[in-house]
mmCIF file of C-alpha atoms in Angstrom:
data_model
loop_
_atom_site.group_PDB
_atom_site.id
_atom_site.type_symbol
_atom_site.label_atom_id
_atom_site.label_comp_id
_atom_site.label_asym_id
_atom_site.label_seq_id
_atom_site.Cartn_x
_atom_site.Cartn_y
_atom_site.Cartn_z
ATOM 1 C CA MET P 9 98.729 89.898 77.537
ATOM 2 C CA LYS P 10 97.437 89.016 80.852
ATOM 3 C CA ASN P 11 94.011 91.009 80.821
ATOM 4 C CA ASP P 12 93.417 88.371 77.822
ATOM 5 C CA ARG P 13 93.288 85.547 80.061
ATOM 6 C CA LEU P 14 90.370 86.863 81.858
ATOM 7 C CA LYS P 15 88.331 86.925 78.742
ATOM 8 C CA PRO P 16 86.574 83.706 77.504
ATOM 9 C CA ASN P 17 87.374 82.667 73.985
ATOM 10 C CA GLY P 18 84.140 81.651 72.536
ATOM 11 C CA TRP P 19 80.632 81.430 73.371
ATOM 12 C CA LEU P 20 80.680 78.477 74.842
ATOM 13 C CA GLU P 21 83.888 79.412 77.379
ATOM 14 C CA ALA P 22 81.345 82.503 78.026
ATOM 15 C CA VAL P 23 78.774 80.164 78.809
ATOM 16 C CA ASN P 24 80.556 78.098 81.405
ATOM 17 C CA CYS P 25 82.042 81.561 82.969
ATOM 18 C CA ALA P 26 78.426 82.641 83.389
ATOM 19 C CA ILE P 27 77.701 79.072 84.856
ATOM 20 C CA GLU P 28 80.513 79.032 87.352
ATOM 21 C CA GLY P 29 79.598 82.608 88.588
ATOM 22 C CA ILE P 30 76.012 81.422 89.631
ATOM 23 C CA LEU P 31 77.772 78.164 91.077
ATOM 24 C CA TRP P 32 80.436 79.783 92.917
ATOM 25 C CA THR P 33 77.127 82.518 94.692
ATOM 26 C CA VAL P 34 75.169 79.714 95.343
ATOM 27 C CA ARG P 35 78.050 77.859 97.290
ATOM 28 C CA SER P 36 79.403 81.331 99.136
ATOM 29 C CA GLN P 37 76.196 83.455 99.917
ATOM 30 C CA ARG P 38 73.554 81.773 102.024
ATOM 31 C CA HIS P 39 70.856 83.827 100.850
ATOM 32 C CA MET P 40 71.399 82.735 97.330
ATOM 33 C CA ARG P 41 70.737 79.223 98.596
ATOM 34 C CA PHE P 42 67.766 80.236 100.202
ATOM 35 C CA HIS P 43 66.401 81.976 96.680
ATOM 36 C CA PHE P 44 66.634 78.499 94.774
ATOM 37 C CA PHE P 45 64.935 76.830 97.327
ATOM 38 C CA ALA P 46 61.917 79.445 97.563
ATOM 39 C CA ALA P 47 62.015 79.610 93.556
ATOM 40 C CA VAL P 48 62.162 75.560 93.350
ATOM 41 C CA GLY P 49 59.172 75.813 95.917
ATOM 42 C CA VAL P 50 57.317 78.812 94.013
ATOM 43 C CA ILE P 51 57.447 76.237 91.040
ATOM 44 C CA LEU P 52 56.246 73.099 92.377
ATOM 45 C CA LEU P 53 53.291 74.924 93.959
ATOM 46 C CA ALA P 54 52.471 76.703 90.745
ATOM 47 C CA LEU P 55 52.216 73.098 89.040
ATOM 48 C CA GLN P 56 50.207 71.623 92.225
ATOM 49 C CA LEU P 57 48.119 75.036 91.557
ATOM 50 C CA LYS P 58 47.699 74.618 87.824
ATOM 51 C CA ILE P 59 47.983 78.225 87.648
ATOM 52 C CA SER P 60 47.465 80.324 84.205
ATOM 53 C CA ALA P 61 50.172 80.715 81.805
ATOM 54 C CA LEU P 62 49.662 84.491 82.754
ATOM 55 C CA GLU P 63 50.277 83.904 86.527
ATOM 56 C CA PHE P 64 53.156 81.686 85.755
ATOM 57 C CA VAL P 65 54.647 84.687 83.507
ATOM 58 C CA LEU P 66 54.807 86.841 86.397
ATOM 59 C CA LEU P 67 55.873 84.399 89.003
ATOM 60 C CA GLY P 68 58.472 83.888 86.683
ATOM 61 C CA ILE P 69 59.508 87.853 86.282
ATOM 62 C CA ALA P 70 59.434 87.210 90.234
ATOM 63 C CA VAL P 71 61.596 85.033 90.455
ATOM 64 C CA THR P 72 64.147 86.113 87.868
ATOM 65 C CA MET P 73 64.793 89.440 89.319
ATOM 66 C CA VAL P 74 65.345 88.644 92.880
ATOM 67 C CA MET P 75 68.335 86.092 91.259
ATOM 68 C CA LEU P 76 69.532 88.551 89.118
ATOM 69 C CA ALA P 77 69.774 91.602 92.104
ATOM 70 C CA GLU P 78 71.492 88.870 94.506
ATOM 71 C CA LEU P 79 73.669 87.927 91.874
ATOM 72 C CA LEU P 80 74.771 91.576 91.486
ATOM 73 C CA ASN P 81 74.786 92.105 94.922
ATOM 74 C CA THR P 82 77.651 89.255 95.125
ATOM 75 C CA ALA P 83 79.177 90.470 92.608
ATOM 76 C CA LEU P 84 79.601 94.142 93.287
ATOM 77 C CA GLU P 85 80.893 92.776 97.691
ATOM 78 C CA ALA P 86 83.309 90.292 95.851
ATOM 79 C CA LEU P 87 84.747 93.672 93.680
ATOM 80 C CA VAL P 88 84.715 95.993 96.820
ATOM 81 C CA ASP P 89 86.237 93.655 99.033
ATOM 82 C CA LEU P 90 88.986 93.767 95.912
ATOM 83 C CA VAL P 91 89.498 97.340 95.984
ATOM 84 C CA SER P 92 88.989 98.257 99.540
ATOM 85 C CA PRO P 93 90.054 95.309 101.762
ATOM 86 C CA ASP P 94 90.530 97.772 104.881
ATOM 87 C CA TYR P 95 87.190 99.219 106.335
ATOM 88 C CA HIS P 96 86.028 102.282 104.254
ATOM 89 C CA PRO P 97 82.618 104.228 104.855
ATOM 90 C CA LEU P 98 81.903 104.204 101.171
ATOM 91 C CA ALA P 99 82.747 100.693 100.838
ATOM 92 C CA ARG P 100 79.710 100.021 103.527
ATOM 93 C CA ARG P 101 77.608 102.270 101.642
ATOM 94 C CA ALA P 102 78.328 100.323 98.343
ATOM 95 C CA LYS P 103 77.429 97.379 100.036
ATOM 96 C CA ASP P 104 74.344 98.350 101.615
ATOM 97 C CA VAL P 105 73.356 99.908 98.741
ATOM 98 C CA ALA P 106 73.436 96.931 96.648
ATOM 99 C CA ALA P 107 71.849 94.578 99.041
ATOM 100 C CA GLY P 108 68.895 97.202 99.133
ATOM 101 C CA ALA P 109 68.340 96.607 95.569
ATOM 102 C CA VAL P 110 68.052 92.763 96.934
ATOM 103 C CA LEU P 111 65.641 93.896 99.412
ATOM 104 C CA VAL P 112 63.563 96.256 96.791
ATOM 105 C CA ALA P 113 63.522 93.328 94.356
ATOM 106 C CA SER P 114 62.281 90.742 96.968
ATOM 107 C CA ILE P 115 59.591 93.105 97.849
ATOM 108 C CA GLY P 116 58.111 93.629 94.741
ATOM 109 C CA ALA P 117 58.624 89.677 94.316
ATOM 110 C CA VAL P 118 56.272 89.405 96.930
ATOM 111 C CA VAL P 119 53.451 91.607 95.407
ATOM 112 C CA ILE P 120 53.729 90.122 91.828
ATOM 113 C CA GLY P 121 53.256 86.370 93.917
ATOM 114 C CA TYR P 122 50.332 87.841 95.819
ATOM 115 C CA LEU P 123 49.069 88.906 92.337
ATOM 116 C CA ALA P 124 49.525 85.881 91.209
ATOM 117 C CA LEU P 125 48.639 83.066 93.662
ATOM 118 C CA SER P 126 46.010 85.111 96.206
ATOM 119 C CA ARG P 127 42.927 83.706 94.436
ATOM 120 C CA TYR P 128 43.777 80.020 95.350
ATOM 121 C CA PHE P 129 44.528 80.674 98.924
ATOM 122 C CA LEU P 130 42.181 83.519 99.920
ATOM 123 C CA PRO P 131 38.559 82.276 99.774
ATOM 124 C CA GLY P 132 36.006 84.178 98.012
ATOM 125 C CA LEU P 133 38.673 85.381 95.594
ATOM 126 C CA GLN P 134 38.823 83.154 93.620
ATOM 127 C CA ASP P 135 37.573 84.792 90.561
ATOM 128 C CA GLY P 136 39.342 87.899 91.795
ATOM 129 C CA PHE P 137 42.121 88.127 89.782
ATOM 130 C CA SER P 138 41.958 87.368 85.984
ATOM 131 C CA GLY P 139 44.858 89.193 84.784
ATOM 132 C CA LEU P 140 42.754 92.447 83.640
ATOM 133 C CA GLY P 141 40.574 93.230 86.323
ATOM 134 C CA PRO P 142 41.850 94.895 89.644
ATOM 135 C CA ALA P 143 43.825 92.431 91.883
ATOM 136 C CA PRO P 144 41.593 91.218 95.440
ATOM 137 C CA GLY P 145 42.805 92.802 97.946
ATOM 138 C CA LEU P 146 45.310 94.994 96.995
ATOM 139 C CA LEU P 147 44.686 98.346 98.339
ATOM 140 C CA PRO P 148 46.113 97.533 101.588
ATOM 141 C CA VAL P 149 48.861 96.175 100.535
ATOM 142 C CA ILE P 150 49.791 99.300 98.525
ATOM 143 C CA SER P 151 48.539 101.134 101.710
ATOM 144 C CA VAL P 152 51.288 99.235 103.838
ATOM 145 C CA LEU P 153 53.985 99.565 100.986
ATOM 146 C CA ALA P 154 53.045 103.718 100.798
ATOM 147 C CA VAL P 155 53.179 103.774 104.414
ATOM 148 C CA VAL P 156 56.957 102.320 104.548
ATOM 149 C CA ILE P 157 58.146 104.406 101.429
ATOM 150 C CA LEU P 158 57.079 107.600 103.462
ATOM 151 C CA VAL P 159 58.699 106.579 106.828
ATOM 152 C CA VAL P 160 61.924 105.966 104.918
ATOM 153 C CA LEU P 161 61.649 109.372 102.940
ATOM 154 C CA LEU P 162 61.139 110.709 106.674
ATOM 155 C CA LYS P 163 63.680 109.143 108.167
ATOM 156 C CA SER P 164 66.144 110.217 105.333
ATOM 157 C CA CYS P 165 65.255 113.600 105.414
ATOM 158 C CA LEU P 166 65.468 114.333 109.156
ATOM 159 C CA GLY P 167 68.363 112.179 109.570
ATOM 160 C CA ARG P 168 67.580 110.582 112.700
ATOM 161 C CA GLY P 169 67.798 106.674 113.693
ATOM 162 C CA THR P 170 68.051 103.685 111.497
ATOM 163 C CA PRO P 171 65.440 102.103 109.214
ATOM 164 C CA LEU P 172 64.379 99.851 112.392
ATOM 165 C CA HIS P 173 65.863 101.305 115.235
ATOM 166 C CA GLY P 174 64.470 105.213 116.373
ATOM 167 C CA GLY P 175 63.873 107.756 114.558
ATOM 168 C CA MET P 176 61.252 110.341 113.364
ATOM 169 C CA PRO P 177 58.350 108.597 112.521
ATOM 170 C CA SER P 178 58.305 105.070 114.270
ATOM 171 C CA GLY P 179 58.065 102.727 111.135
ATOM 172 C CA HIS P 180 56.693 99.876 113.388
ATOM 173 C CA SER P 181 53.705 101.818 114.447
ATOM 174 C CA ALA P 182 53.317 103.289 110.987
ATOM 175 C CA VAL P 183 52.844 99.825 109.559
ATOM 176 C CA ALA P 184 50.943 98.401 112.650
ATOM 177 C CA PHE P 185 48.311 101.156 112.354
ATOM 178 C CA SER P 186 47.896 101.150 108.589
ATOM 179 C CA ILE P 187 47.102 97.526 108.951
ATOM 180 C CA GLY P 188 44.675 97.957 111.562
ATOM 181 C CA THR P 189 42.895 100.611 109.409
ATOM 182 C CA SER P 190 42.795 98.273 106.818
ATOM 183 C CA VAL P 191 41.296 95.670 109.073
ATOM 184 C CA VAL P 192 38.648 98.301 110.186
ATOM 185 C CA LEU P 193 37.737 99.674 106.559
ATOM 186 C CA ALA P 194 37.101 96.063 105.367
ATOM 187 C CA ARG P 195 33.947 96.110 107.235
ATOM 188 C CA VAL P 196 34.596 93.090 109.413
ATOM 189 C CA ASP P 197 32.912 92.803 112.261
ATOM 190 C CA LEU P 198 33.331 95.535 115.251
ATOM 191 C CA ILE P 199 35.321 93.368 117.851
ATOM 192 C CA ILE P 200 38.203 92.355 115.033
ATOM 193 C CA GLY P 201 38.196 95.631 114.197
ATOM 194 C CA LEU P 202 38.412 96.666 117.423
ATOM 195 C CA LEU P 203 41.217 93.919 118.204
ATOM 196 C CA ALA P 204 43.123 94.913 115.235
ATOM 197 C CA LEU P 205 43.518 98.314 116.320
ATOM 198 C CA ALA P 206 44.447 97.235 119.973
ATOM 199 C CA MET P 207 47.504 94.775 118.599
ATOM 200 C CA ALA P 208 48.536 98.051 116.639
ATOM 201 C CA ALA P 209 48.555 100.214 120.043
ATOM 202 C CA MET P 210 50.723 97.055 121.964
ATOM 203 C CA VAL P 211 53.018 97.125 118.977
ATOM 204 C CA SER P 212 53.657 100.972 119.333
ATOM 205 C CA HIS P 213 53.275 101.075 123.253
ATOM 206 C CA SER P 214 56.286 97.955 122.681
ATOM 207 C CA ARG P 215 58.292 100.503 121.120
ATOM 208 C CA LEU P 216 58.334 102.915 123.908
ATOM 209 C CA LEU P 217 59.012 100.613 126.624
ATOM 210 C CA LEU P 218 62.209 99.374 125.046
ATOM 211 C CA GLY P 219 63.306 103.187 124.668
ATOM 212 C CA ILE P 220 63.788 102.805 120.851
ATOM 213 C CA HIS P 221 61.449 105.614 120.250
ATOM 214 C CA SER P 222 59.794 108.668 122.288
ATOM 215 C CA ARG P 223 56.034 109.365 122.561
ATOM 216 C CA GLN P 224 55.726 111.910 119.544
ATOM 217 C CA GLU P 225 57.808 109.571 117.108
ATOM 218 C CA VAL P 226 55.406 106.622 117.948
ATOM 219 C CA LEU P 227 52.082 109.032 117.810
ATOM 220 C CA ALA P 228 53.554 110.729 114.434
ATOM 221 C CA GLY P 229 53.899 106.806 113.023
ATOM 222 C CA ALA P 230 50.737 105.570 114.146
ATOM 223 C CA GLY P 231 49.000 109.144 112.909
ATOM 224 C CA LEU P 232 50.793 108.572 109.363
ATOM 225 C CA GLY P 233 50.064 105.130 108.970
ATOM 226 C CA ALA P 234 46.273 105.340 109.922
ATOM 227 C CA ALA P 235 46.074 108.741 107.894
ATOM 228 C CA VAL P 236 47.679 107.479 104.513
ATOM 229 C CA THR P 237 45.538 104.257 104.617
ATOM 230 C CA LEU P 238 42.309 106.362 105.293
ATOM 231 C CA ALA P 239 43.242 108.505 102.439
ATOM 232 C CA LEU P 240 44.167 105.684 100.134
ATOM 233 C CA HIS P 241 40.910 103.545 100.837
ATOM 234 C CA LEU P 242 38.726 107.014 100.186
ATOM 235 C CA LEU P 243 40.219 107.821 96.955
ATOM 236 C CA PHE P 244 40.446 104.237 95.258
ATOM 237 C CA ALA P 245 38.340 101.965 97.289
#
């Protein structure tokens, strides 16, 4: 039967097929090659820093998660191209959703990498992450992630603009003011806090100058970023 030839005979041939699939993905997908180089760099860095076993497990989960998402994305793209060689809106949506899975996995990997490695690079945080206590500086990161999620939800509900261009509210303004608010709430020097807010205002103003957002969208994004970050700090700091 023709279908039988698509099935590997025995576990050794199945392993060979799996390895061939990984190799084909690396050869054909630029993003997969980047992920492999990044994974090698992270592993070498972990060995150089002599990180703990728990931290190494976290990095291993992060690397595996991104690799798995990219493999599934590539497989789905190949299947969509086979089923729908011509352009179709649903085919595009399938590819966009699969790429979104890779993006979510990558963001999760960045957060896990921060948890595992932050104490080695940020002064004064050497004892901040033991695997049991709270991670150092995690609240500003969580604030930015919460703001991004809310921006995506609002844009999807209102149906205006694209993720990085236009729509209510301005995502760039929201993230910029979230970061600026976190800097101010970190009780740093007053001048540094004011400079952080000035930088956030400049980012927001650039969206106006480029004609990407209206004044209302920029103000809504700035207010959302500042309000969410302030609320999270008041509740959990």
